[in-house]
Amino acid sequence: MGNEMTHRERLIAVLNYEKYDRLPILHFGYWKELLQKWAAEGHISQAMADGWGDCNEIDFEINEMLGWDYDYGGNCVGVYNYLDPEFETEVIKELPDGSRHVRDAMGVTLLDTADNISIPAEIEHLLTDRASWDEHYKWRYQWNENRILNRSVRITPSEFIKYNEGGKEYLAANERDLPYGAWCGSTIGYLRNVVGVIGLSYMQVDDPVLLKEMIQTINEIAYRNTKYLLENGFRPDMAHFWEDICFRSGPLVSPDFFAEHCVPAYKRMTSLLNEYGCNIISVDCDGLIDELVPLWLEGGVNTMFPIEVGVWNASIKPWREKYGKELRGVGGVNKHVMCKDRAAVDQEIAKMKEMVALGGYIPCPDHRLPPETDWNLVRYYTDKMRDSFS
């Protein structure tokens, strides 16, 4: 194509079915236990393992060492969309085996154990009904300028967008030529975290009026935060939502409920983004998402991420056949092949060739790399991807 494209130009070109020089080589971060293993093996320093974060300076250093371009899931900018103020973290109970019941910043009581490396078990949820919503949560989920002026803006990496002291302007300072991403929050995934899977399941049936109010309340925050950024000069190349409301057998939310109450929230936000020229809009949702894909498309979300392969063998191919080129994708590479051998990596990359040929698709590991991942296989994967798709 002549001159080499920037990372930003490359991502926009691929997802808009335009010509590009090569595919971006993307990742989605690491389990912390993996970084500790790599430090013990001598691949990175202990300080790097302890200090890594999505799109921070250490992340970029590891990118150079492993051959990644950047972390797709972490490269976004957004204002504080959560509880304000958060709950004080509190130990509710000390147990004889040394574990504890701890109420976290969302008001959820968790089982804290020394050996847990995954999502902790949930013991109790403070938010269960109208009374607890009104007393503890509704007032914490209101928009005010303090969210912009007095709370830290989610900026990754630090020089990507600089926020001035007056709180009125966002200045582009994208030294690495990365794509500009707008972090747009969640329609119902955040609430799933607060009320729990069981609570959310019952609430859809027992009190849909309350759940609808909760959805509208938290989405008003995300909308006004995003509108503020756009009105003050931020021009994102892409926008990104988070949900995580599916598991291995399908959605944790009724598709009918999602269509009635979540799709309008998406339409409102995506219309705003489109008005300011942003047409690449993605959502991060793990699990078997097939029943929600057409609803996201209806809501203006056109890029699925991370297309978790799982035991259900997710792939962009059947979605593209069903919904056409409006649907794009980032992800779909089974992360576990980098825990096996070169033959497994070769086989996975060979499968990607058919998907890439469809256009509007960028392969990426389908979640954070797990603790068993082999450093040299990651290095082999990135080299092989460059050779295969340049």
mmCIF file with all atom_site columns, C-alpha atoms in Angstrom, residues 11 15 72-73 76 181-185 238-243 266 270 273 278-285 296 300-306 328-330:
data_model
loop_
_atom_site.group_PDB
_atom_site.id
_atom_site.type_symbol
_atom_site.label_atom_id
_atom_site.label_alt_id
_atom_site.label_comp_id
_atom_site.label_asym_id
_atom_site.label_entity_id
_atom_site.label_seq_id
_atom_site.pdbx_PDB_ins_code
_atom_site.Cartn_x
_atom_site.Cartn_y
_atom_site.Cartn_z
_atom_site.occupancy
_atom_site.B_iso_or_equiv
_atom_site.pdbx_formal_charge
_atom_site.auth_seq_id
_atom_site.auth_comp_id
_atom_site.auth_asym_id
_atom_site.auth_atom_id
_atom_site.pdbx_PDB_model_num
ATOM 1  C CA . LEU A 1 11  ? -8.118  -0.572  12.705 1.00 0.00 ? 11  LEU A CA 1
ATOM 2  C CA . LEU A 1 15  ? -13.501 -2.621  10.298 1.00 0.00 ? 15  LEU A CA 1
ATOM 3  C CA . TYR A 1 72  ? -7.927  -3.657  22.076 1.00 0.00 ? 72  TYR A CA 1
ATOM 4  C CA . GLY A 1 73  ? -10.096 -3.975  25.187 1.00 0.00 ? 73  GLY A CA 1
ATOM 5  C CA . CYS A 1 76  ? -10.617 3.623   25.733 1.00 0.00 ? 76  CYS A CA 1
ATOM 6  C CA . GLY A 1 181 ? -11.898 4.806   21.914 1.00 0.00 ? 181 GLY A CA 1
ATOM 7  C CA . ALA A 1 182 ? -14.903 6.111   23.872 1.00 0.00 ? 182 ALA A CA 1
ATOM 8  C CA . TRP A 1 183 ? -15.783 4.015   26.944 1.00 0.00 ? 183 TRP A CA 1
ATOM 9  C CA . CYS A 1 184 ? -19.604 4.025   27.093 1.00 0.00 ? 184 CYS A CA 1
ATOM 10 C CA . GLY A 1 185 ? -20.354 1.830   30.101 1.00 0.00 ? 185 GLY A CA 1
ATOM 11 C CA . MET A 1 238 ? -14.612 3.752   17.987 1.00 0.00 ? 238 MET A CA 1
ATOM 12 C CA . ALA A 1 239 ? -16.838 3.309   21.024 1.00 0.00 ? 239 ALA A CA 1
ATOM 13 C CA . HIS A 1 240 ? -17.007 0.381   23.412 1.00 0.00 ? 240 HIS A CA 1
ATOM 14 C CA . PHE A 1 241 ? -19.614 -1.046  25.799 1.00 0.00 ? 241 PHE A CA 1
ATOM 15 C CA . TRP A 1 242 ? -19.319 -3.831  28.393 1.00 0.00 ? 242 TRP A CA 1
ATOM 16 C CA . GLU A 1 243 ? -22.049 -6.284  29.357 1.00 0.00 ? 243 GLU A CA 1
ATOM 17 C CA . TYR A 1 266 ? -28.198 1.565   23.136 1.00 0.00 ? 266 TYR A CA 1
ATOM 18 C CA . THR A 1 270 ? -25.204 5.088   19.407 1.00 0.00 ? 270 THR A CA 1
ATOM 19 C CA . LEU A 1 273 ? -21.967 8.726   18.742 1.00 0.00 ? 273 LEU A CA 1
ATOM 20 C CA . CYS A 1 278 ? -18.219 7.503   15.318 1.00 0.00 ? 278 CYS A CA 1
ATOM 21 C CA . ASN A 1 279 ? -19.447 4.457   13.366 1.00 0.00 ? 279 ASN A CA 1
ATOM 22 C CA . ILE A 1 280 ? -17.408 1.584   14.873 1.00 0.00 ? 280 ILE A CA 1
ATOM 23 C CA . ILE A 1 281 ? -19.240 0.574   18.048 1.00 0.00 ? 281 ILE A CA 1
ATOM 24 C CA . SER A 1 282 ? -18.335 -2.615  19.889 1.00 0.00 ? 282 SER A CA 1
ATOM 25 C CA . VAL A 1 283 ? -19.554 -4.545  22.912 1.00 0.00 ? 283 VAL A CA 1
ATOM 26 C CA . ASP A 1 284 ? -17.597 -6.848  25.215 1.00 0.00 ? 284 ASP A CA 1
ATOM 27 C CA . CYS A 1 285 ? -19.744 -9.806  26.210 1.00 0.00 ? 285 CYS A CA 1
ATOM 28 C CA . TRP A 1 296 ? -27.185 -5.239  19.570 1.00 0.00 ? 296 TRP A CA 1
ATOM 29 C CA . GLY A 1 300 ? -26.509 0.361   16.679 1.00 0.00 ? 300 GLY A CA 1
ATOM 30 C CA . VAL A 1 301 ? -23.694 -1.838  18.036 1.00 0.00 ? 301 VAL A CA 1
ATOM 31 C CA . ASN A 1 302 ? -21.951 -3.405  15.049 1.00 0.00 ? 302 ASN A CA 1
ATOM 32 C CA . THR A 1 303 ? -18.754 -5.028  16.409 1.00 0.00 ? 303 THR A CA 1
ATOM 33 C CA . MET A 1 304 ? -18.760 -8.141  18.604 1.00 0.00 ? 304 MET A CA 1
ATOM 34 C CA . PHE A 1 305 ? -15.857 -8.661  21.037 1.00 0.00 ? 305 PHE A CA 1
ATOM 35 C CA . PRO A 1 306 ? -14.121 -10.870 22.187 1.00 0.00 ? 306 PRO A CA 1
ATOM 36 C CA . ARG A 1 328 ? -18.004 -6.747  12.403 1.00 0.00 ? 328 ARG A CA 1
ATOM 37 C CA . GLY A 1 329 ? -15.857 -8.573  14.916 1.00 0.00 ? 329 GLY A CA 1
ATOM 38 C CA . VAL A 1 330 ? -12.676 -8.491  17.004 1.00 0.00 ? 330 VAL A CA 1
#
